[in-house]
Amino acid sequence: MARLHARIGTLRQLEILLAVYKEGSITAASKALFLTQPTVSMQLKKLSEAVGVPLYDQVGRKLIFTQSGLEVVKTAREVLESIGHLEMKLADMEGLKTGTLRLAVVTTAKYFIPHLLGEFLQHYPAIDVDFKVGNRQQIIDRMAKGEDDFYVFSHPPRHSNLNLHEFLPNPLVAIAQQGHPLSNQKNIPLQIFADQPFLIREFGSGTRHAIERHFEQLGVEPNVRMTVESNEAIKHAVMSGLGVSILSSHTLAFGGSSGLVKLDVEYLPVMTRWYLASLKARQPSIVARAFLDYVETYGRESMSTHLS
Ligand code: PGA
């Protein structure tokens, strides 16, 4: 029988396999790849015949990958990644930086990372960016797949398998509706602030995690009135007088503070920092290295000027 590399028809089959693994179903993968479902099923069947083992079992509507199927997925990813690296190396040799930068960022970082990217892409206009946003827990879950160049957190998980590059302060500031009775006071006692109806982000949010830890350390409990799943919705709820909150000052930058005031509360802001995290096991692409260099050289300074 011919060797395995000769039996596997095309790299496209590996791409299709990865899409099915990533999307979790043939229907979703077909949509993502702009292919018909029969085409996707047919290519997977051919791949399964070529490797000589079943790649997955169909349990109801779910695809459960077999142990061998997972090995094929792993190898498919390595093969396609190496070809991606080769593409970038060749491009780099010609003095061009092309390829894709894959970033997954926590929701609060979406307020400033696009501005950083805007500046970076002026230097490297041929680079594409794949940009995913989720709360802290969603980004941690995504890391398990290991497909992104960088994850942006202010509370990265404490794994030793991560390279962490701290790049910017992230002050979490107290906010209230404009004209709030506390808005003209200085050094408001934390207990007085904590007694106000408080709007907090959902479980899994890094902002919530930091606020809870801070209050706990100080032995004070906020008077939580509402849990709200987005920074923007919290800002609107605060604007309309539903309560006070603590949010990253980035959510107020770039003109995002209208209708709100920052309160001067003792023991606040909560000072946290932003990190670019990358998996040690993932070899950085040329594009990823260029982005890290950019952030370390210019990004800090340029973003600090936007912090309100
Ligand atoms: P969040 O994360 O958007 O999940 O609140 C922000 C952070 O990690 O500080």
Coordinates of C-alpha atoms and ligand atoms in Angstrom, one line a residue:
M1 CA 0.0 0.0 0.0
A2 CA 1.2 3.5 -0.8
R3 CA 2.6 5.6 2.2
L4 CA 0.1 7.7 4.1
H5 CA 1.3 11.1 2.7
A6 CA 0.6 9.7 -0.8
R7 CA -2.8 8.4 0.2
I8 CA -4.1 11.6 1.7
G9 CA -5.6 13.3 -1.3
T10 CA -5.2 17.1 -0.7
L11 CA -4.3 19.6 2.0
R12 CA -7.9 20.9 1.5
Q13 CA -9.1 17.7 3.1
L14 CA -7.1 18.5 6.2
E15 CA -8.5 22.0 6.2
I16 CA -12.0 20.6 6.0
L17 CA -11.3 18.2 8.9
L18 CA -10.0 21.1 11.0
A19 CA -13.0 23.2 10.3
V20 CA -15.4 20.4 11.3
Y21 CA -13.4 19.9 14.5
K22 CA -13.4 23.6 15.3
E23 CA -17.1 24.2 14.4
G24 CA -18.4 21.0 15.9
S25 CA -20.6 19.9 13.1
I26 CA -20.6 19.3 9.3
T27 CA -23.3 21.9 8.8
A28 CA -21.4 24.7 10.6
A29 CA -18.1 23.7 8.9
S30 CA -19.9 23.8 5.5
K31 CA -21.1 27.3 6.2
A32 CA -17.7 28.5 7.4
L33 CA -16.0 27.1 4.3
F34 CA -18.7 28.1 1.9
L35 CA -19.1 24.5 0.7
T36 CA -22.1 22.3 0.5
Q37 CA -22.7 19.6 3.2
P38 CA -22.3 16.7 0.8
T39 CA -18.9 18.1 -0.4
V40 CA -17.7 18.3 3.2
S41 CA -19.0 14.8 4.1
M42 CA -17.5 13.3 0.9
Q43 CA -14.0 14.9 1.6
L44 CA -14.1 13.6 5.2
K45 CA -15.1 10.1 4.0
K46 CA -12.1 10.2 1.5
L47 CA -9.8 11.3 4.3
S48 CA -11.0 8.6 6.6
E49 CA -10.5 6.0 3.9
A50 CA -7.0 7.3 3.2
V51 CA -5.9 7.1 6.8
G52 CA -7.7 3.8 7.2
V53 CA -9.5 4.6 10.5
P54 CA -12.8 6.2 11.4
L55 CA -12.3 9.8 12.4
Y56 CA -15.4 10.4 14.4
D57 CA -18.7 8.8 15.6
Q58 CA -22.0 10.4 14.9
V59 CA -24.0 10.4 18.2
G60 CA -27.4 12.0 17.5
R61 CA -26.5 15.4 16.0
K62 CA -23.1 15.5 17.7
L63 CA -19.7 14.4 16.2
I64 CA -17.5 12.7 18.7
F65 CA -13.9 12.5 17.4
T66 CA -12.2 9.1 17.9
Q67 CA -8.8 8.9 19.5
S68 CA -7.3 8.4 16.0
G69 CA -9.4 11.2 14.7
L70 CA -7.9 13.5 17.3
E71 CA -4.4 12.5 16.2
V72 CA -5.3 13.3 12.6
V73 CA -6.6 16.7 13.7
K74 CA -3.4 17.4 15.6
T75 CA -1.2 16.5 12.6
A76 CA -3.5 18.4 10.2
R77 CA -3.0 21.5 12.4
E78 CA 0.8 21.1 12.5
V79 CA 1.0 20.6 8.7
L80 CA -1.1 23.6 7.9
E81 CA 0.7 25.7 10.5
S82 CA 4.1 24.8 9.1
I83 CA 2.9 25.8 5.6
G84 CA 1.6 29.1 7.1
H85 CA 5.1 29.6 8.6
L86 CA 6.7 28.8 5.3
E87 CA 4.4 31.3 3.6
M88 CA 5.4 34.0 6.1
K89 CA 9.1 33.2 5.9
L90 CA 9.1 33.4 2.2
A91 CA 7.2 36.7 2.3
D92 CA 9.5 38.0 4.9
M93 CA 12.5 37.1 2.8
E94 CA 11.0 39.4 0.2
G95 CA 10.7 42.1 2.7
L96 CA 6.9 41.8 3.0
K97 CA 5.0 41.0 6.1
T98 CA 1.9 39.1 5.2
G99 CA -0.2 36.5 6.9
T100 CA -2.8 36.5 9.7
L101 CA -2.5 37.8 13.2
R102 CA -4.9 35.9 15.5
L103 CA -6.0 37.7 18.6
A104 CA -8.5 36.7 21.2
V105 CA -9.3 39.5 23.7
V106 CA -11.4 40.0 26.7
T107 CA -14.4 42.2 26.2
T108 CA -12.9 45.2 28.0
A109 CA -9.8 45.1 25.7
K110 CA -12.0 45.6 22.6
Y111 CA -12.1 49.3 23.5
F112 CA -8.4 49.9 22.8
I113 CA -6.9 46.9 20.9
P114 CA -8.6 48.0 17.6
H115 CA -6.9 51.4 17.9
L116 CA -3.6 49.6 18.5
L117 CA -4.3 47.4 15.5
G118 CA -5.1 50.4 13.4
E119 CA -1.7 51.8 14.0
F120 CA 0.1 48.5 13.6
L121 CA -1.7 47.9 10.3
Q122 CA -0.5 51.2 8.9
H123 CA 3.0 49.7 9.1
Y124 CA 1.9 46.3 7.8
P125 CA -1.0 46.8 5.5
A126 CA -0.8 43.3 4.0
I127 CA -1.5 41.6 7.3
D128 CA -5.0 40.2 8.0
V129 CA -6.3 40.1 11.5
D130 CA -8.6 37.5 13.0
F131 CA -10.1 39.1 16.1
K132 CA -12.2 37.3 18.7
V133 CA -13.8 38.8 21.7
G134 CA -15.2 37.0 24.9
N135 CA -15.2 37.4 28.6
R136 CA -12.3 36.2 30.6
Q137 CA -13.6 32.7 31.1
Q138 CA -14.5 32.4 27.4
I139 CA -11.0 33.4 26.4
I140 CA -9.4 31.0 28.9
D141 CA -11.6 28.2 27.4
R142 CA -10.5 29.2 23.9
M143 CA -6.8 29.0 24.9
A144 CA -7.3 25.2 25.2
K145 CA -7.5 25.1 21.4
G146 CA -4.3 27.0 21.0
E147 CA -5.1 28.6 17.7
D148 CA -4.5 32.2 18.5
D149 CA -1.2 34.1 18.5
F150 CA -2.1 36.2 21.5
Y151 CA -4.7 36.4 24.2
V152 CA -5.3 39.8 25.9
F153 CA -6.2 39.7 29.6
S154 CA -5.8 41.7 32.7
H155 CA -6.1 38.6 34.8
P156 CA -4.4 35.8 32.9
P157 CA -4.7 32.4 34.3
R158 CA -1.7 31.4 36.4
H159 CA -0.3 28.8 34.1
S160 CA 3.4 28.2 33.6
N161 CA 2.6 27.3 29.9
L162 CA 2.1 31.0 29.1
N163 CA 4.5 33.8 28.1
L164 CA 3.1 37.0 29.6
H165 CA 4.0 40.5 28.3
E166 CA 2.7 43.2 30.5
F167 CA 2.0 46.3 28.3
L168 CA -0.5 48.8 29.8
P169 CA -2.1 49.8 33.1
N170 CA -5.8 49.0 33.5
P171 CA -7.3 51.2 36.2
L172 CA -10.8 50.1 37.2
V173 CA -12.7 53.3 38.2
A174 CA -15.8 54.1 40.1
I175 CA -18.6 55.7 38.0
A176 CA -22.0 57.2 38.6
Q177 CA -24.7 59.1 36.7
Q178 CA -23.8 62.8 36.0
G179 CA -25.2 64.9 38.9
H180 CA -25.1 62.0 41.3
P181 CA -25.0 63.3 45.0
L182 CA -21.6 61.8 45.5
S183 CA -20.2 63.3 42.3
N184 CA -18.7 66.5 43.9
Q185 CA -17.3 64.8 47.0
K186 CA -13.6 64.1 47.5
N187 CA -12.2 60.9 49.0
I188 CA -15.6 59.2 49.5
P189 CA -15.3 56.5 52.2
L190 CA -15.4 53.1 50.5
Q191 CA -18.3 51.9 52.7
I192 CA -20.5 54.9 51.6
F193 CA -19.8 53.9 47.9
A194 CA -20.4 50.2 48.7
D195 CA -23.8 51.1 50.1
Q196 CA -25.0 52.5 46.8
P197 CA -26.9 50.1 44.5
F198 CA -24.1 48.5 42.5
L199 CA -24.1 47.1 39.0
I200 CA -21.7 44.2 38.4
R201 CA -20.5 42.2 35.3
E202 CA -21.4 38.5 34.9
F203 CA -19.6 35.5 36.4
G204 CA -16.5 34.8 34.2
S205 CA -15.7 38.5 33.8
G206 CA -12.2 39.6 34.7
T207 CA -13.5 43.0 35.8
R208 CA -15.9 41.3 38.2
H209 CA -13.1 39.0 39.4
A210 CA -10.8 42.0 40.2
I211 CA -13.6 44.0 41.9
E212 CA -14.7 41.1 44.1
R213 CA -11.1 40.4 45.1
H214 CA -10.4 44.0 45.9
F215 CA -13.6 44.4 48.1
E216 CA -12.9 41.1 49.8
Q217 CA -9.4 42.2 50.7
L218 CA -10.8 45.4 52.2
G219 CA -13.5 43.6 54.1
V220 CA -16.3 45.5 52.4
E221 CA -19.3 44.1 50.4
P222 CA -20.8 46.0 47.5
N223 CA -24.6 46.3 47.5
V224 CA -25.2 44.4 44.2
R225 CA -28.4 45.4 42.6
M226 CA -28.0 44.0 39.1
T227 CA -25.7 41.7 37.1
V228 CA -25.2 42.9 33.6
E229 CA -23.3 41.1 30.9
S230 CA -21.7 44.0 29.1
N231 CA -19.7 47.1 29.8
E232 CA -21.8 49.1 27.5
A233 CA -25.1 48.0 29.2
I234 CA -23.6 48.8 32.6
K235 CA -22.7 52.3 31.4
H236 CA -26.2 52.9 30.2
A237 CA -27.7 51.5 33.4
V238 CA -25.4 53.8 35.4
M239 CA -26.3 56.8 33.1
S240 CA -30.0 56.2 33.7
G241 CA -29.5 56.3 37.5
L242 CA -29.9 52.6 38.2
G243 CA -26.8 52.5 40.4
V244 CA -23.0 53.0 40.5
S245 CA -20.4 50.7 39.1
I246 CA -16.6 50.1 38.6
L247 CA -15.4 49.6 35.1
S248 CA -12.1 49.8 33.3
S249 CA -11.2 53.4 32.4
H250 CA -10.7 52.1 28.8
T251 CA -14.5 51.8 28.5
L252 CA -14.7 55.5 29.0
A253 CA -11.9 56.5 26.6
F254 CA -12.4 57.5 23.0
G255 CA -15.4 59.6 23.8
G256 CA -17.2 56.9 25.8
S257 CA -17.8 58.8 29.1
S258 CA -20.7 61.0 28.2
G259 CA -23.5 61.1 30.8
L260 CA -21.1 59.6 33.4
V261 CA -18.8 60.9 36.1
K262 CA -15.9 59.3 37.8
L263 CA -16.2 59.2 41.6
D264 CA -13.3 59.9 43.9
V265 CA -13.5 57.0 46.3
E266 CA -10.9 55.9 48.8
Y267 CA -9.0 52.7 47.8
L268 CA -10.1 53.1 44.2
P269 CA -9.2 52.8 41.3
V270 CA -8.4 49.1 41.4
M271 CA -5.0 49.0 39.6
T272 CA -4.7 46.1 37.3
R273 CA -2.6 45.6 34.1
W274 CA -3.0 44.3 30.6
Y275 CA -1.0 41.4 29.4
L276 CA -0.5 39.9 26.0
A277 CA -0.3 36.2 26.7
S278 CA 0.9 33.5 24.2
L279 CA 1.2 29.8 24.6
K280 CA 4.8 28.7 25.1
A281 CA 4.1 25.6 23.0
R282 CA 3.1 27.7 20.0
Q283 CA 6.0 28.8 17.8
P284 CA 5.4 32.5 17.2
S285 CA 4.8 33.4 13.5
I286 CA 6.7 36.3 11.9
V287 CA 3.5 38.3 12.1
A288 CA 3.1 37.6 15.8
R289 CA 6.6 38.6 16.5
A290 CA 6.1 41.8 14.5
F291 CA 3.0 42.6 16.6
L292 CA 4.7 42.0 19.9
D293 CA 7.7 44.2 18.8
Y294 CA 5.2 46.9 17.8
V295 CA 3.3 46.7 21.1
E296 CA 6.5 46.8 23.2
T297 CA 8.1 49.6 21.2
Y298 CA 5.3 52.0 20.4
G299 CA 2.0 50.5 21.6
R300 CA 2.4 51.3 25.3
E301 CA 3.1 54.9 24.7
S302 CA 0.5 55.5 22.1
M303 CA -2.3 53.8 24.2
S304 CA -1.3 55.5 27.5
T305 CA -2.1 58.9 25.8
H306 CA -5.7 57.7 25.2
L307 CA -6.4 56.6 28.8
S308 CA -8.9 59.1 30.3
Ligands
PGA1 P1 -13.8 41.1 31.2 O1 -12.2 41.1 31.4 O2 -14.0 41.9 29.9 O3 -14.0 39.6 31.1 O4 -14.3 41.8 32.4 C1 -11.4 42.2 31.6 C2 -10.2 41.7 32.3 O5 -9.6 40.6 32.1 O6 -9.8 42.5 33.2

